[in-house]
mmCIF file of C-alpha atoms in Angstrom:
data_model
loop_
_atom_site.group_PDB
_atom_site.id
_atom_site.type_symbol
_atom_site.label_atom_id
_atom_site.label_comp_id
_atom_site.label_asym_id
_atom_site.label_seq_id
_atom_site.Cartn_x
_atom_site.Cartn_y
_atom_site.Cartn_z
ATOM 1 C CA MET D 1 -35.535 13.806 -7.007
ATOM 2 C CA SER D 2 -36.297 9.847 -7.263
ATOM 3 C CA GLU D 3 -33.454 7.251 -7.180
ATOM 4 C CA ASP D 4 -33.903 6.272 -10.864
ATOM 5 C CA THR D 5 -33.459 10.468 -12.171
ATOM 6 C CA PRO D 6 -29.908 10.865 -13.035
ATOM 7 C CA PRO D 7 -28.473 13.660 -11.126
ATOM 8 C CA PRO D 8 -27.685 17.302 -12.334
ATOM 9 C CA PHE D 9 -24.707 17.631 -14.418
ATOM 10 C CA ASN D 10 -22.045 18.990 -12.024
ATOM 11 C CA LEU D 11 -18.925 20.159 -13.838
ATOM 12 C CA ARG D 12 -16.594 20.384 -10.891
ATOM 13 C CA HIS D 13 -17.716 17.072 -9.887
ATOM 14 C CA ARG D 14 -16.759 15.657 -13.274
ATOM 15 C CA LEU D 15 -13.573 17.528 -13.277
ATOM 16 C CA GLN D 16 -12.289 15.979 -10.043
ATOM 17 C CA ASP D 17 -13.806 12.484 -11.168
ATOM 18 C CA LEU D 18 -11.937 12.910 -14.472
ATOM 19 C CA LEU D 19 -8.639 13.646 -12.781
ATOM 20 C CA PHE D 20 -9.211 10.756 -9.797
ATOM 21 C CA ARG D 21 -9.913 8.094 -12.499
ATOM 22 C CA GLY D 22 -6.385 9.665 -14.487
ATOM 23 C CA MET D 23 -4.415 9.382 -11.130
ATOM 24 C CA ILE D 24 -5.942 5.865 -10.347
ATOM 25 C CA GLY D 25 -5.481 4.309 -13.858
ATOM 26 C CA GLY D 26 -2.149 5.205 -14.641
ATOM 27 C CA LEU D 27 -0.730 4.269 -11.186
ATOM 28 C CA LEU D 28 -2.547 0.763 -11.800
ATOM 29 C CA CYS D 29 -0.513 0.316 -14.426
ATOM 30 C CA LEU D 30 2.390 0.163 -12.290
ATOM 31 C CA PRO D 31 3.136 -2.745 -10.036
ATOM 32 C CA TYR D 32 1.810 -2.971 -6.872
ATOM 33 C CA ARG D 33 4.592 -2.845 -4.421
ATOM 34 C CA ILE D 34 5.570 1.107 -6.308
ATOM 35 C CA ARG D 35 2.069 2.131 -7.195
ATOM 36 C CA VAL D 36 0.795 1.533 -3.159
ATOM 37 C CA PRO D 37 3.400 3.697 -1.855
ATOM 38 C CA LEU D 38 3.402 6.146 -4.530
ATOM 39 C CA CYS D 39 -0.084 6.817 -4.361
ATOM 40 C CA GLY D 40 0.891 7.539 -0.573
ATOM 41 C CA TRP D 41 3.201 10.058 -1.674
ATOM 42 C CA VAL D 42 1.021 11.484 -4.024
ATOM 43 C CA VAL D 43 -1.872 12.032 -1.672
ATOM 44 C CA SER D 44 0.282 12.966 1.617
ATOM 45 C CA ARG D 45 2.782 15.577 -0.284
ATOM 46 C CA VAL D 46 0.490 16.762 -3.387
ATOM 47 C CA ILE D 47 -3.524 16.572 -2.104
ATOM 48 C CA ALA D 48 -2.946 16.710 1.539
ATOM 49 C CA PRO D 49 -1.758 20.285 1.278
ATOM 50 C CA LEU D 50 -4.098 21.580 -1.126
ATOM 51 C CA ALA D 51 -7.348 20.302 0.518
ATOM 52 C CA GLY D 52 -6.134 21.391 4.105
ATOM 53 C CA TYR D 53 -5.824 17.746 5.878
ATOM 54 C CA ARG D 54 -2.613 18.783 7.044
ATOM 55 C CA ARG D 55 -4.255 21.727 9.157
ATOM 56 C CA ARG D 56 -7.148 19.724 10.059
ATOM 57 C CA ILE D 57 -4.252 17.105 11.589
ATOM 58 C CA ARG D 58 -2.797 19.376 13.539
ATOM 59 C CA ASP D 59 -5.796 21.378 14.937
ATOM 60 C CA ASN D 60 -7.302 17.777 15.977
ATOM 61 C CA LEU D 61 -3.726 16.627 17.665
ATOM 62 C CA ALA D 62 -3.400 20.099 19.384
ATOM 63 C CA MET D 63 -6.597 19.434 21.048
ATOM 64 C CA ILE D 64 -6.248 16.065 21.997
ATOM 65 C CA LEU D 65 -2.584 15.453 22.435
ATOM 66 C CA PRO D 66 -0.882 19.163 23.128
ATOM 67 C CA ASP D 67 2.277 17.478 24.965
ATOM 68 C CA LEU D 68 3.148 15.671 21.611
ATOM 69 C CA PRO D 69 6.785 17.077 20.413
ATOM 70 C CA GLN D 70 6.742 18.866 16.842
ATOM 71 C CA ASP D 71 8.936 16.385 15.164
ATOM 72 C CA GLU D 72 6.371 13.860 16.063
ATOM 73 C CA VAL D 73 3.087 15.972 15.255
ATOM 74 C CA ARG D 74 4.863 16.739 11.416
ATOM 75 C CA ARG D 75 5.665 12.742 11.159
ATOM 76 C CA ILE D 76 1.714 12.408 11.553
ATOM 77 C CA THR D 77 0.300 15.009 9.446
ATOM 78 C CA ARG D 78 2.823 13.474 6.759
ATOM 79 C CA ALA D 79 1.842 9.722 7.838
ATOM 80 C CA VAL D 80 -1.825 10.310 7.792
ATOM 81 C CA PRO D 81 -2.191 11.307 4.666
ATOM 82 C CA ASP D 82 0.247 8.665 3.213
ATOM 83 C CA ASN D 83 -1.799 5.927 4.873
ATOM 84 C CA VAL D 84 -5.175 7.183 2.517
ATOM 85 C CA GLY D 85 -3.626 7.160 0.185
ATOM 86 C CA ARG D 86 -2.141 3.589 0.387
ATOM 87 C CA THR D 87 -5.725 2.645 1.152
ATOM 88 C CA LEU D 88 -7.485 3.961 -1.829
ATOM 89 C CA ILE D 89 -5.226 2.337 -3.945
ATOM 90 C CA GLU D 90 -5.296 -0.886 -2.354
ATOM 91 C CA ILE D 91 -8.697 -0.705 -2.539
ATOM 92 C CA TYR D 92 -8.840 -0.254 -6.543
ATOM 93 C CA SER D 93 -5.894 -2.752 -6.815
ATOM 94 C CA GLY D 94 -8.726 -5.341 -7.018
ATOM 95 C CA PRO D 95 -7.378 -9.411 -7.112
ATOM 96 C CA GLU D 96 -4.271 -7.850 -5.928
ATOM 97 C CA PHE D 97 -4.914 -6.549 -2.567
ATOM 98 C CA ILE D 98 -7.714 -9.278 -2.088
ATOM 99 C CA ALA D 99 -5.096 -11.871 -2.471
ATOM 100 C CA ARG D 100 -2.521 -10.536 -0.576
ATOM 101 C CA ALA D 101 -5.322 -10.114 2.699
ATOM 102 C CA ALA D 102 -6.868 -13.322 1.838
ATOM 103 C CA SER D 103 -3.227 -15.026 3.197
ATOM 104 C CA LEU D 104 -3.507 -13.132 6.333
ATOM 105 C CA PRO D 105 -3.947 -14.603 10.202
ATOM 106 C CA LEU D 106 -6.463 -13.562 12.077
ATOM 107 C CA GLN D 107 -5.272 -12.801 15.778
ATOM 108 C CA GLY D 108 -6.845 -11.911 18.673
ATOM 109 C CA GLU D 109 -9.300 -13.058 21.501
ATOM 110 C CA GLY D 110 -12.214 -12.516 19.609
ATOM 111 C CA VAL D 111 -11.419 -14.957 16.737
ATOM 112 C CA ALA D 112 -12.721 -18.500 18.661
ATOM 113 C CA ALA D 113 -15.933 -16.416 19.399
ATOM 114 C CA LEU D 114 -16.343 -15.166 15.656
ATOM 115 C CA ALA D 115 -15.841 -19.252 14.793
ATOM 116 C CA GLU D 116 -18.783 -20.037 16.841
ATOM 117 C CA ALA D 117 -20.805 -17.089 16.166
ATOM 118 C CA HIS D 118 -20.494 -18.354 12.342
ATOM 119 C CA ALA D 119 -21.075 -22.031 13.016
ATOM 120 C CA ALA D 120 -24.429 -21.127 14.863
ATOM 121 C CA LYS D 121 -25.614 -18.734 12.619
ATOM 122 C CA ARG D 122 -25.714 -16.135 15.026
ATOM 123 C CA PRO D 123 -25.381 -12.410 13.906
ATOM 124 C CA VAL D 124 -21.982 -10.493 14.098
ATOM 125 C CA ILE D 125 -21.623 -6.840 14.214
ATOM 126 C CA LEU D 126 -18.077 -6.059 12.845
ATOM 127 C CA VAL D 127 -16.843 -3.272 14.544
ATOM 128 C CA THR D 128 -14.018 -1.437 13.170
ATOM 129 C CA ALA D 129 -12.861 2.158 12.186
ATOM 130 C CA HIS D 130 -10.904 4.574 9.477
ATOM 131 C CA PHE D 131 -7.725 3.001 10.762
ATOM 132 C CA GLY D 132 -5.062 0.925 8.761
ATOM 133 C CA ASN D 133 -6.742 -0.549 5.628
ATOM 134 C CA TYR D 134 -10.371 -1.457 7.122
ATOM 135 C CA ASP D 135 -11.303 -3.488 3.664
ATOM 136 C CA ALA D 136 -8.008 -5.506 4.936
ATOM 137 C CA SER D 137 -9.833 -7.476 7.741
ATOM 138 C CA ARG D 138 -12.955 -7.543 5.999
ATOM 139 C CA ALA D 139 -11.185 -8.924 2.356
ATOM 140 C CA ALA D 140 -9.599 -11.648 5.266
ATOM 141 C CA LEU D 141 -12.758 -12.850 6.601
ATOM 142 C CA ILE D 142 -14.686 -13.451 3.502
ATOM 143 C CA ALA D 143 -11.913 -15.429 2.665
ATOM 144 C CA ARG D 144 -12.421 -17.456 5.368
ATOM 145 C CA GLY D 145 -16.047 -17.910 4.340
ATOM 146 C CA TYR D 146 -17.713 -15.715 6.594
ATOM 147 C CA PRO D 147 -20.735 -14.171 5.504
ATOM 148 C CA VAL D 148 -19.655 -10.432 5.895
ATOM 149 C CA GLY D 149 -21.822 -7.638 4.752
ATOM 150 C CA ALA D 150 -20.577 -3.516 5.090
ATOM 151 C CA LEU D 151 -22.547 -0.434 5.318
ATOM 152 C CA TYR D 152 -21.000 2.346 3.260
ATOM 153 C CA MET D 153 -21.572 6.321 2.826
ATOM 154 C CA GLU D 154 -22.324 7.230 -0.796
ATOM 155 C CA MET D 155 -20.077 10.101 -2.181
ATOM 156 C CA ALA D 156 -21.802 13.763 -3.016
ATOM 157 C CA ASN D 157 -19.963 12.808 -6.518
ATOM 158 C CA LYS D 158 -22.357 10.564 -8.386
ATOM 159 C CA SER D 159 -19.309 9.929 -11.165
ATOM 160 C CA PHE D 160 -17.103 9.525 -8.053
ATOM 161 C CA ASN D 161 -19.321 7.019 -6.206
ATOM 162 C CA ALA D 162 -20.237 4.912 -8.671
ATOM 163 C CA HIS D 163 -16.608 3.363 -9.475
ATOM 164 C CA TYR D 164 -15.804 3.382 -5.974
ATOM 165 C CA VAL D 165 -18.706 1.483 -5.101
ATOM 166 C CA GLN D 166 -17.558 -1.212 -7.868
ATOM 167 C CA ALA D 167 -14.091 -1.344 -6.183
ATOM 168 C CA ILE D 168 -15.324 -1.883 -2.675
ATOM 169 C CA SER D 169 -17.841 -4.107 -4.222
ATOM 170 C CA ARG D 170 -15.258 -6.737 -5.841
ATOM 171 C CA ILE D 171 -13.629 -7.393 -1.874
ATOM 172 C CA GLY D 172 -16.988 -8.683 -1.056
ATOM 173 C CA THR D 173 -20.833 -8.129 -1.260
ATOM 174 C CA PRO D 174 -23.557 -7.621 0.126
ATOM 175 C CA LEU D 175 -23.470 -3.759 0.586
ATOM 176 C CA PHE D 176 -25.523 -1.441 1.824
ATOM 177 C CA PRO D 177 -25.882 2.354 1.501
ATOM 178 C CA ARG D 178 -26.289 4.515 4.659
ATOM 179 C CA GLY D 179 -29.701 6.105 4.547
ATOM 180 C CA ARG D 180 -33.245 4.554 4.414
ATOM 181 C CA LYS D 181 -32.815 2.560 1.043
ATOM 182 C CA GLY D 182 -30.108 0.491 2.478
ATOM 183 C CA LEU D 183 -31.669 -0.203 6.024
ATOM 184 C CA ALA D 184 -33.688 -2.617 5.007
ATOM 185 C CA ASP D 185 -31.664 -4.944 3.351
ATOM 186 C CA MET D 186 -29.291 -4.750 5.964
ATOM 187 C CA VAL D 187 -31.214 -5.412 8.645
ATOM 188 C CA ARG D 188 -32.604 -8.600 6.808
ATOM 189 C CA PHE D 189 -29.021 -9.598 6.308
ATOM 190 C CA LEU D 190 -27.955 -9.478 10.169
ATOM 191 C CA ARG D 191 -31.136 -11.209 11.459
ATOM 192 C CA GLY D 192 -30.323 -13.590 9.062
ATOM 193 C CA GLY D 193 -26.717 -14.502 10.591
ATOM 194 C CA GLY D 194 -25.242 -12.302 8.519
ATOM 195 C CA MET D 195 -22.018 -10.427 9.680
ATOM 196 C CA LEU D 196 -22.258 -6.865 9.453
ATOM 197 C CA GLY D 197 -19.390 -4.480 9.249
ATOM 198 C CA LEU D 198 -19.772 -0.578 10.828
ATOM 199 C CA LEU D 199 -17.169 1.900 10.901
ATOM 200 C CA VAL D 200 -18.038 4.361 14.100
ATOM 201 C CA ASP D 201 -15.306 6.535 14.630
ATOM 202 C CA GLN D 202 -17.142 9.845 12.999
ATOM 203 C CA HIS D 203 -18.885 12.232 14.493
ATOM 204 C CA MET D 204 -22.635 12.267 14.169
ATOM 205 C CA ARG D 205 -24.920 14.843 15.517
ATOM 206 C CA SER D 206 -27.615 12.937 16.812
ATOM 207 C CA GLY D 207 -24.948 10.831 19.241
ATOM 208 C CA ALA D 208 -24.320 10.782 22.720
ATOM 209 C CA LEU D 209 -21.499 12.448 24.130
ATOM 210 C CA LEU D 210 -18.715 9.415 24.956
ATOM 211 C CA GLY D 211 -15.355 9.838 25.874
ATOM 212 C CA PHE D 212 -12.947 9.590 23.744
ATOM 213 C CA PHE D 213 -9.094 10.472 24.022
ATOM 214 C CA GLY D 214 -10.301 12.160 27.262
ATOM 215 C CA HIS D 215 -12.636 14.595 25.334
ATOM 216 C CA GLU D 216 -16.039 14.572 24.547
ATOM 217 C CA ALA D 217 -17.146 13.202 21.054
ATOM 218 C CA LEU D 218 -20.783 12.970 19.926
ATOM 219 C CA THR D 219 -20.789 8.940 18.578
ATOM 220 C CA ALA D 220 -23.744 6.917 17.108
ATOM 221 C CA LEU D 221 -25.094 3.966 19.461
ATOM 222 C CA SER D 222 -26.513 2.042 16.721
ATOM 223 C CA ALA D 223 -23.965 -0.859 16.779
ATOM 224 C CA ALA D 224 -24.747 -1.271 20.580
ATOM 225 C CA GLU D 225 -28.736 -0.905 19.891
ATOM 226 C CA MET D 226 -28.552 -3.357 17.006
ATOM 227 C CA ALA D 227 -26.903 -5.492 18.773
ATOM 228 C CA LEU D 228 -29.301 -6.178 21.736
ATOM 229 C CA LYS D 229 -32.165 -6.062 19.571
ATOM 230 C CA TYR D 230 -30.872 -8.818 17.049
ATOM 231 C CA ASP D 231 -29.014 -10.798 19.879
ATOM 232 C CA ALA D 232 -25.635 -10.025 17.784
ATOM 233 C CA LEU D 233 -21.971 -10.148 18.989
ATOM 234 C CA VAL D 234 -20.057 -6.769 18.605
ATOM 235 C CA VAL D 235 -16.651 -7.605 17.872
ATOM 236 C CA PRO D 236 -13.904 -5.236 17.358
ATOM 237 C CA THR D 237 -12.005 -6.068 14.261
ATOM 238 C CA TYR D 238 -8.939 -3.898 13.041
ATOM 239 C CA ALA D 239 -6.312 -4.077 10.235
ATOM 240 C CA VAL D 240 -3.124 -2.864 11.434
ATOM 241 C CA ARG D 241 -0.418 -1.130 8.868
ATOM 242 C CA GLN D 242 2.952 -3.049 9.227
ATOM 243 C CA PRO D 243 6.014 -1.744 8.949
ATOM 244 C CA ASP D 244 7.029 -2.624 5.351
ATOM 245 C CA GLY D 245 3.569 -0.503 4.084
ATOM 246 C CA LEU D 246 1.744 -3.322 2.455
ATOM 247 C CA SER D 247 1.549 -6.048 4.918
ATOM 248 C CA PHE D 248 -1.348 -6.009 7.625
ATOM 249 C CA GLU D 249 -2.183 -7.433 11.134
ATOM 250 C CA VAL D 250 -5.880 -8.555 11.384
ATOM 251 C CA ILE D 251 -6.839 -8.081 14.881
ATOM 252 C CA VAL D 252 -10.138 -9.325 16.225
ATOM 253 C CA GLU D 253 -10.778 -8.411 19.574
ATOM 254 C CA ALA D 254 -12.929 -10.390 22.036
ATOM 255 C CA PRO D 255 -16.729 -9.582 22.071
ATOM 256 C CA ILE D 256 -18.105 -6.771 23.806
ATOM 257 C CA PRO D 257 -20.441 -7.811 26.604
ATOM 258 C CA HIS D 258 -24.013 -7.214 26.085
ATOM 259 C CA GLY D 259 -25.549 -4.239 28.897
ATOM 260 C CA ASP D 260 -26.838 -0.502 28.149
ATOM 261 C CA PRO D 261 -25.939 1.137 24.631
ATOM 262 C CA ALA D 262 -23.800 3.760 25.774
ATOM 263 C CA THR D 263 -21.558 1.330 28.180
ATOM 264 C CA MET D 264 -21.412 -0.943 25.004
ATOM 265 C CA THR D 265 -20.302 1.611 22.914
ATOM 266 C CA GLN D 266 -18.078 3.365 25.397
ATOM 267 C CA ALA D 267 -16.170 0.366 25.249
ATOM 268 C CA LEU D 268 -15.511 0.523 21.260
ATOM 269 C CA ASN D 269 -14.469 4.107 21.690
ATOM 270 C CA ASP D 270 -11.979 2.279 24.658
ATOM 271 C CA SER D 271 -10.610 -0.288 22.216
ATOM 272 C CA LEU D 272 -10.056 2.327 19.260
ATOM 273 C CA GLU D 273 -8.454 4.534 21.378
ATOM 274 C CA ALA D 274 -5.828 1.796 22.869
ATOM 275 C CA LEU D 275 -4.988 1.489 19.271
ATOM 276 C CA VAL D 276 -4.689 4.148 17.790
ATOM 277 C CA ARG D 277 -2.070 5.052 20.897
ATOM 278 C CA ARG D 278 -0.131 2.738 19.553
ATOM 279 C CA HIS D 279 -0.252 3.629 16.267
ATOM 280 C CA LEU D 280 -0.656 7.476 15.940
ATOM 281 C CA ASP D 281 -0.588 7.364 12.159
ATOM 282 C CA GLN D 282 -2.852 5.183 10.778
ATOM 283 C CA TRP D 283 -5.947 6.760 12.088
ATOM 284 C CA PHE D 284 -8.116 9.202 10.162
ATOM 285 C CA TRP D 285 -7.238 12.739 12.170
ATOM 286 C CA ILE D 286 -8.304 14.307 9.260
ATOM 287 C CA HIS D 287 -12.310 13.699 10.847
ATOM 288 C CA LYS D 288 -13.782 16.215 12.701
ATOM 289 C CA ARG D 289 -14.098 14.200 15.183
ATOM 290 C CA TRP D 290 -15.156 16.084 18.078
ATOM 291 C CA LYS D 291 -17.206 18.388 16.407
ATOM 292 C CA GLY D 292 -20.355 19.454 18.836
ATOM 293 C CA GLY D 293 -18.361 18.345 21.914
ATOM 294 C CA GLY D 294 -14.558 18.405 22.373
ATOM 295 C CA GLY D 295 -15.096 19.451 25.929
ATOM 296 C CA PRO D 296 -12.701 17.867 28.109
ATOM 297 C CA ILE D 297 -14.094 14.615 30.463
ATOM 298 C CA ALA D 298 -12.851 13.512 33.982
ATOM 299 C CA ALA D 299 -10.881 10.836 32.636
ATOM 300 C CA ALA D 300 -10.979 9.110 29.267
ATOM 301 C CA GLY D 301 -13.513 6.074 28.924
ATOM 302 C CA SER D 302 -15.550 7.441 31.520
ATOM 303 C CA GLY D 303 -18.491 7.275 29.549
ATOM 304 C CA ALA D 304 -19.616 11.103 30.170
ATOM 305 C CA ARG D 305 -22.465 12.088 28.384
ATOM 306 C CA ARG D 306 -25.304 14.629 27.435
ATOM 307 C CA GLU D 307 -27.638 13.512 24.840
ATOM 308 C CA GLU D 308 -28.463 9.955 23.274
ATOM 309 C CA ALA D 309 -29.381 8.955 20.141
ATOM 310 C CA GLY D 310 -33.102 8.286 20.816
ATOM 311 C CA PRO D 311 -34.775 6.046 22.115
ATOM 312 C CA GLY D 312 -35.534 2.090 20.985
ATOM 313 C CA GLU D 313 -35.561 0.842 17.572
ATOM 314 C CA ALA D 314 -35.241 4.674 16.357
ATOM 315 C CA ALA D 315 -31.708 5.139 16.984
ATOM 316 C CA PRO D 316 -30.137 2.748 14.074
ATOM 317 C CA ARG D 317 -32.433 4.977 11.225
ATOM 318 C CA LYS D 318 -31.838 7.999 13.069
ATOM 319 C CA ALA D 319 -28.172 7.000 12.988
ATOM 320 C CA THR D 320 -28.202 6.666 9.404
ATOM 321 C CA MET D 321 -30.294 9.537 8.439
ATOM 322 C CA ASP D 322 -27.828 12.122 10.315
ATOM 323 C CA ALA D 323 -24.822 10.310 8.464
ATOM 324 C CA GLU D 324 -26.091 11.464 5.147
ATOM 325 C CA ARG D 325 -26.024 14.941 6.160
ATOM 326 C CA ASP D 326 -22.727 14.561 8.239
ATOM 327 C CA LYS D 327 -20.812 13.002 5.878
ATOM 328 C CA SER D 328 -17.359 14.310 4.438
ATOM 329 C CA PRO D 329 -17.540 13.778 0.591
ATOM 330 C CA GLU D 330 -14.340 15.632 -0.097
ATOM 331 C CA VAL D 331 -12.409 12.689 1.380
ATOM 332 C CA PRO D 332 -12.134 9.815 -0.979
ATOM 333 C CA GLY D 333 -12.756 6.175 -0.060
ATOM 334 C CA ALA D 334 -14.015 7.472 4.001
ATOM 335 C CA PRO D 335 -17.123 5.626 3.945
#
């Protein structure tokens, strides 16, 4: 099927999209301070149990943090989908969300390095994760004049995908779909001195077996490999949701030193792990992050691995192609 050919009619997808549009449309009629926590409640208390998200969260926690008290496990199984719901409606809130994010101060050791790279038109890869609200940091950087693009994953539900892309486009462009059709434009943007946002915390079957929470996790090396190829800074960037549930702390960490791709990527895993340990309820424990790995390693962050994504230039392309096969379209708002 060519890109211009409409997808075949799918009744299930159409019904899902109609229900989703109805929910979002109704929530958008409410004041921001009401709609955000309400959407979090709906996803946490209604959608998560029906979709099996709570079971997946419990399974991941049992494997990775087996000594976690049961009261804390129960809290996290409710809080994680609550954060997902809040993130989703924030993305669809457009100007209201953007205005809030634009006023957020940038904090961390990498703020000055980011400004210097922008002044020198040096490429930057902004590495983040399904944590807090990743689009809050993107909006905050765009508001300061930084040329931030992002890679996103197209949803299997094409009806949903159309308005989802419109929603994230309102926060900022350019956006590049994962896969071959977005790769050329993405590379051109990066080589021109752009800042490219990547989420690197998903299972990647072609990835290297690196350490994450003391267990092997298949991890794409493409961010590090692109950074080496195009002399780009690699800067971990996060938006941490604050206790009020509506605001964020935007953290820009120090750039990851250039080295071999596995070592650089392990440093990214370690960065995210340290943050998640401080805020267990803000990471997307719904992911099957340890699929294809999961075995304990000698020490968290040791960089143990059995295979790599592939040599040289092929790895970024291969990673984007495998992401198409590994994507989880049942989870709204997971690029």
